[in-house]
PDB file of C-alpha atoms in Angstrom:
ATOM      1  CA  MET N  16       6.025  16.683  -3.873  1.00 93.00           C
ATOM      2  CA  SER N  17       5.657  13.003  -3.178  1.00 96.00           C
ATOM      3  CA  THR N  18       5.380  10.299  -5.823  1.00 96.00           C
ATOM      4  CA  TYR N  19       1.682   9.986  -4.996  1.00 96.00           C
ATOM      5  CA  GLU N  20       1.112  13.700  -5.594  1.00 97.00           C
ATOM      6  CA  TRP N  21       2.943  13.640  -8.948  1.00 97.00           C
ATOM      7  CA  LEU N  22       1.003  10.597 -10.101  1.00 97.00           C
ATOM      8  CA  LEU N  23      -2.281  12.149  -9.012  1.00 96.00           C
ATOM      9  CA  LEU N  24      -1.415  15.457 -10.701  1.00 97.00           C
ATOM     10  CA  PHE N  25      -0.751  13.838 -14.069  1.00 98.00           C
ATOM     11  CA  HIS N  26      -3.724  11.501 -13.747  1.00 96.00           C
ATOM     12  CA  LEU N  27      -6.025  14.473 -13.046  1.00 96.00           C
ATOM     13  CA  LEU N  28      -4.410  16.513 -15.829  1.00 98.00           C
ATOM     14  CA  GLY N  29      -5.167  13.634 -18.180  1.00 97.00           C
ATOM     15  CA  ALA N  30      -8.766  13.493 -16.988  1.00 94.00           C
ATOM     16  CA  PHE N  31      -9.193  17.241 -17.575  1.00 95.00           C
ATOM     17  CA  LEU N  32      -7.696  16.994 -21.067  1.00 96.00           C
ATOM     18  CA  PHE N  33      -9.818  13.947 -21.893  1.00 93.00           C
ATOM     19  CA  VAL N  34     -13.081  15.574 -20.791  1.00 93.00           C
ATOM     20  CA  SER N  35     -12.156  18.983 -22.243  1.00 95.00           C
ATOM     21  CA  GLY N  36     -11.396  17.464 -25.622  1.00 94.00           C
ATOM     22  CA  ALA N  37     -14.724  15.654 -25.643  1.00 92.00           C
ATOM     23  CA  VAL N  38     -16.534  18.891 -24.780  1.00 94.00           C
ATOM     24  CA  VAL N  39     -14.686  20.803 -27.535  1.00 96.00           C
ATOM     25  CA  ALA N  40     -15.609  18.135 -30.075  1.00 94.00           C
ATOM     26  CA  ALA N  41     -19.259  18.113 -28.988  1.00 93.00           C
ATOM     27  CA  VAL N  42     -19.596  21.906 -29.119  1.00 96.00           C
ATOM     28  CA  LEU N  43     -18.030  22.073 -32.585  1.00 97.00           C
ATOM     29  CA  GLN N  44     -20.260  19.233 -33.821  1.00 96.00           C
ATOM     30  CA  LEU N  45     -23.362  21.038 -32.571  1.00 96.00           C
ATOM     31  CA  ALA N  46     -22.164  24.301 -34.150  1.00 97.00           C
ATOM     32  CA  ALA N  47     -21.633  22.528 -37.488  1.00 97.00           C
ATOM     33  CA  MET N  48     -25.181  21.171 -37.359  1.00 96.00           C
ATOM     34  CA  ARG N  49     -26.486  24.761 -37.205  1.00 96.00           C
ATOM     35  CA  ARG N  50     -24.649  25.914 -40.328  1.00 96.00           C
ATOM     36  CA  GLU N  51     -25.820  25.794 -43.934  1.00 95.00           C
ATOM     37  CA  ARG N  52     -22.715  26.445 -46.023  1.00 96.00           C
ATOM     38  CA  PRO N  53     -20.401  23.458 -46.540  1.00 97.00           C
ATOM     39  CA  ALA N  54     -17.315  25.697 -46.133  1.00 97.00           C
ATOM     40  CA  GLU N  55     -18.412  26.698 -42.612  1.00 97.00           C
ATOM     41  CA  ILE N  56     -19.307  23.122 -41.768  1.00 98.00           C
ATOM     42  CA  ALA N  57     -15.933  21.896 -43.051  1.00 97.00           C
ATOM     43  CA  VAL N  58     -14.063  24.423 -40.879  1.00 98.00           C
ATOM     44  CA  LEU N  59     -16.006  23.462 -37.756  1.00 98.00           C
ATOM     45  CA  LEU N  60     -15.685  19.731 -38.362  1.00 97.00           C
ATOM     46  CA  GLY N  61     -11.979  20.185 -39.120  1.00 97.00           C
ATOM     47  CA  ALA N  62     -11.493  21.980 -35.820  1.00 97.00           C
ATOM     48  CA  ILE N  63     -12.818  18.891 -34.032  1.00 96.00           C
ATOM     49  CA  ARG N  64      -9.415  17.337 -34.666  1.00 95.00           C
ATOM     50  CA  ALA N  65      -8.001  19.646 -31.959  1.00 96.00           C
ATOM     51  CA  GLY N  66     -10.546  18.214 -29.510  1.00 95.00           C
ATOM     52  CA  VAL N  67      -9.664  14.690 -30.585  1.00 94.00           C
ATOM     53  CA  LEU N  68      -5.985  15.452 -29.960  1.00 97.00           C
ATOM     54  CA  LEU N  69      -6.838  16.604 -26.419  1.00 97.00           C
ATOM     55  CA  VAL N  70      -8.846  13.400 -25.907  1.00 94.00           C
ATOM     56  CA  ALA N  71      -5.943  11.262 -27.155  1.00 95.00           C
ATOM     57  CA  VAL N  72      -3.315  12.976 -24.981  1.00 98.00           C
ATOM     58  CA  GLY N  73      -5.690  12.873 -22.018  1.00 96.00           C
ATOM     59  CA  ALA N  74      -6.416   9.191 -22.596  1.00 95.00           C
ATOM     60  CA  VAL N  75      -2.733   8.300 -22.522  1.00 97.00           C
ATOM     61  CA  LEU N  76      -2.128  10.330 -19.352  1.00 98.00           C
ATOM     62  CA  VAL N  77      -5.237   8.955 -17.639  1.00 95.00           C
ATOM     63  CA  LEU N  78      -4.345   5.359 -18.395  1.00 94.00           C
ATOM     64  CA  VAL N  79      -0.606   5.485 -17.715  1.00 96.00           C
ATOM     65  CA  PHE N  80      -0.755   7.564 -14.553  1.00 97.00           C
ATOM     66  CA  GLY N  81      -4.049   6.075 -13.375  1.00 94.00           C
ATOM     67  CA  ILE N  82      -2.726   2.533 -13.524  1.00 93.00           C
ATOM     68  CA  TRP N  83       0.577   3.619 -11.982  1.00 95.00           C
ATOM     69  CA  LEU N  84      -1.288   5.485  -9.248  1.00 94.00           C
ATOM     70  CA  ALA N  85      -3.541   2.511  -8.507  1.00 91.00           C
ATOM     71  CA  GLU N  86      -0.529   0.226  -8.193  1.00 92.00           C
ATOM     72  CA  HIS N  87       1.353   2.806  -6.098  1.00 95.00           C
ATOM     73  CA  VAL N  88      -1.408   3.087  -3.476  1.00 93.00           C
ATOM     74  CA  GLY N  89      -2.060  -0.648  -3.360  1.00 91.00           C
ATOM     75  CA  TYR N  90      -5.121  -0.996  -5.554  1.00 88.00           C
ATOM     76  CA  GLY N  91      -4.711  -3.693  -8.138  1.00 82.00           C
ATOM     77  CA  LEU N  92      -6.147  -3.759 -11.620  1.00 85.00           C
ATOM     78  CA  GLY N  93      -8.394  -6.530 -10.321  1.00 85.00           C
ATOM     79  CA  GLU N  94     -10.063  -4.128  -7.884  1.00 88.00           C
ATOM     80  CA  GLY N  95     -13.722  -3.971  -8.948  1.00 91.00           C
ATOM     81  CA  TRP N  96     -14.045  -0.227  -9.397  1.00 92.00           C
ATOM     82  CA  VAL N  97     -10.715  -0.024 -11.280  1.00 92.00           C
ATOM     83  CA  SER N  98     -11.809  -2.790 -13.649  1.00 93.00           C
ATOM     84  CA  LEU N  99     -15.189  -1.101 -14.112  1.00 95.00           C
ATOM     85  CA  ALA N 100     -13.549   2.249 -14.908  1.00 94.00           C
ATOM     86  CA  LEU N 101     -11.195   0.604 -17.408  1.00 94.00           C
ATOM     87  CA  GLY N 102     -14.072  -1.264 -19.047  1.00 96.00           C
ATOM     88  CA  LEU N 103     -16.135   1.922 -19.329  1.00 96.00           C
ATOM     89  CA  PHE N 104     -13.084   3.703 -20.753  1.00 94.00           C
ATOM     90  CA  VAL N 105     -12.615   1.062 -23.468  1.00 95.00           C
ATOM     91  CA  LEU N 106     -16.321   1.128 -24.322  1.00 97.00           C
ATOM     92  CA  SER N 107     -16.366   4.938 -24.452  1.00 95.00           C
ATOM     93  CA  ALA N 108     -13.313   5.024 -26.715  1.00 93.00           C
ATOM     94  CA  THR N 109     -14.783   2.345 -28.982  1.00 95.00           C
ATOM     95  CA  LEU N 110     -18.110   4.146 -29.391  1.00 96.00           C
ATOM     96  CA  GLY N 111     -16.347   7.467 -29.970  1.00 93.00           C
ATOM     97  CA  GLY N 112     -14.048   5.859 -32.536  1.00 93.00           C
ATOM     98  CA  VAL N 113     -16.921   4.344 -34.517  1.00 96.00           C
ATOM     99  CA  ALA N 114     -18.778   7.663 -34.540  1.00 96.00           C
ATOM    100  CA  GLY N 115     -15.532   9.451 -35.385  1.00 94.00           C
ATOM    101  CA  ARG N 116     -15.144   7.492 -38.626  1.00 95.00           C
ATOM    102  CA  HIS N 117     -18.606   8.669 -39.696  1.00 96.00           C
ATOM    103  CA  ASP N 118     -17.783  12.240 -38.657  1.00 95.00           C
ATOM    104  CA  LYS N 119     -14.538  12.145 -40.649  1.00 96.00           C
ATOM    105  CA  ALA N 120     -16.409  11.050 -43.785  1.00 97.00           C
ATOM    106  CA  THR N 121     -18.920  13.867 -43.186  1.00 97.00           C
ATOM    107  CA  ARG N 122     -16.061  16.376 -42.910  1.00 97.00           C
ATOM    108  CA  LYS N 123     -14.588  15.111 -46.182  1.00 97.00           C
ATOM    109  CA  LEU N 124     -17.971  15.538 -47.885  1.00 97.00           C
ATOM    110  CA  ALA N 125     -18.231  19.093 -46.537  1.00 97.00           C
ATOM    111  CA  VAL N 126     -14.734  19.913 -47.833  1.00 97.00           C
ATOM    112  CA  GLN N 127     -15.601  18.476 -51.255  1.00 97.00           C
ATOM    113  CA  LEU N 128     -18.851  20.469 -51.436  1.00 97.00           C
ATOM    114  CA  ALA N 129     -17.033  23.630 -50.343  1.00 96.00           C
ATOM    115  CA  GLU N 130     -14.499  23.160 -53.133  1.00 96.00           C
ATOM    116  CA  ASP N 131     -17.271  22.482 -55.681  1.00 96.00           C
ATOM    117  CA  GLY N 132     -19.074  25.794 -55.266  1.00 95.00           C
ATOM    118  CA  ASP N 133     -20.043  25.787 -51.578  1.00 95.00           C
ATOM    119  CA  ARG N 134     -23.647  24.799 -52.262  1.00 94.00           C
ATOM    120  CA  THR N 135     -25.618  23.132 -49.517  1.00 90.00           C
ATOM    121  CA  SER N 136     -26.481  19.469 -49.854  1.00 93.00           C
ATOM    122  CA  PRO N 137     -29.272  17.405 -48.332  1.00 95.00           C
ATOM    123  CA  GLU N 138     -26.782  14.522 -48.000  1.00 96.00           C
ATOM    124  CA  LEU N 139     -24.411  16.645 -45.914  1.00 97.00           C
ATOM    125  CA  HIS N 140     -27.175  17.765 -43.580  1.00 95.00           C
ATOM    126  CA  ARG N 141     -28.520  14.213 -43.341  1.00 97.00           C
ATOM    127  CA  ARG N 142     -25.040  12.974 -42.377  1.00 97.00           C
ATOM    128  CA  LEU N 143     -24.637  15.744 -39.786  1.00 96.00           C
ATOM    129  CA  ARG N 144     -27.892  14.714 -38.123  1.00 96.00           C
ATOM    130  CA  SER N 145     -27.599  10.961 -38.588  1.00 97.00           C
ATOM    131  CA  PRO N 146     -29.085   9.458 -35.418  1.00 97.00           C
ATOM    132  CA  VAL N 147     -26.754   6.476 -35.010  1.00 97.00           C
ATOM    133  CA  PRO N 148     -23.434   8.397 -34.907  1.00 96.00           C
ATOM    134  CA  LEU N 149     -25.050  11.077 -32.736  1.00 96.00           C
ATOM    135  CA  ALA N 150     -26.273   8.408 -30.329  1.00 97.00           C
ATOM    136  CA  LEU N 151     -22.811   6.811 -30.267  1.00 97.00           C
ATOM    137  CA  ASN N 152     -21.203  10.189 -29.492  1.00 94.00           C
ATOM    138  CA  TYR N 153     -23.731  10.938 -26.736  1.00 93.00           C
ATOM    139  CA  ALA N 154     -23.291   7.445 -25.280  1.00 97.00           C
ATOM    140  CA  SER N 155     -19.510   7.885 -25.315  1.00 95.00           C
ATOM    141  CA  GLY N 156     -19.894  11.175 -23.438  1.00 92.00           C
ATOM    142  CA  ALA N 157     -22.264   9.622 -20.914  1.00 95.00           C
ATOM    143  CA  LEU N 158     -19.746   6.852 -20.287  1.00 96.00           C
ATOM    144  CA  VAL N 159     -17.050   9.464 -19.595  1.00 92.00           C
ATOM    145  CA  LEU N 160     -19.313  10.928 -16.923  1.00 92.00           C
ATOM    146  CA  ALA N 161     -19.900   7.436 -15.537  1.00 95.00           C
ATOM    147  CA  ILE N 162     -16.131   6.933 -15.323  1.00 94.00           C
ATOM    148  CA  LEU N 163     -15.806  10.141 -13.313  1.00 90.00           C
ATOM    149  CA  VAL N 164     -18.509   8.935 -10.927  1.00 94.00           C
ATOM    150  CA  VAL N 165     -16.800   5.563 -10.503  1.00 94.00           C
ATOM    151  CA  MET N 166     -13.426   7.192  -9.896  1.00 90.00           C
ATOM    152  CA  VAL N 167     -14.807   9.488  -7.203  1.00 89.00           C
ATOM    153  CA  TRP N 168     -17.215   7.018  -5.593  1.00 92.00           C
ATOM    154  CA  LYS N 169     -14.956   3.918  -5.791  1.00 87.00           C
ATOM    155  CA  PRO N 170     -17.793   1.424  -5.246  1.00 89.00           C
ATOM    156  CA  SER N 171     -16.871  -1.933  -3.759  1.00 84.00           C
ATOM    157  CA  LEU N 172     -17.699  -4.516  -6.414  1.00 73.00           C
TER     158      LEU N 172
END
């Protein structure tokens, strides 16, 4: 295999891990919203950490091998579509990180309620359905899709 093929392989592997982790996290979040018992909610929200790990590993691979690949084939970081993809990536990660802090606090509340008798709480369900973190998570996911479009389309900017 050529250097180009290796770089592309690891860049695409990173993209698959990044997107897969985001999908895992979203599915588990939606499943937690459908549960009543704090113990079940805590387990589902705790499992999101596996998705976040996939996102983190994917992010590193995407960035390292994507930048290396761009340089290898003669695109610079100043190329419009590369800069756009990087900007969207940073924005997506930022929005996901802000929402993630809220989600972590919600998980901690669910664990605490589970330990204190596993009784449902209006506060827990309000936090699970809080519109701002949900909107941030959805926006982060939409930006990931936008990055994929930019990477395939490579618009001249």
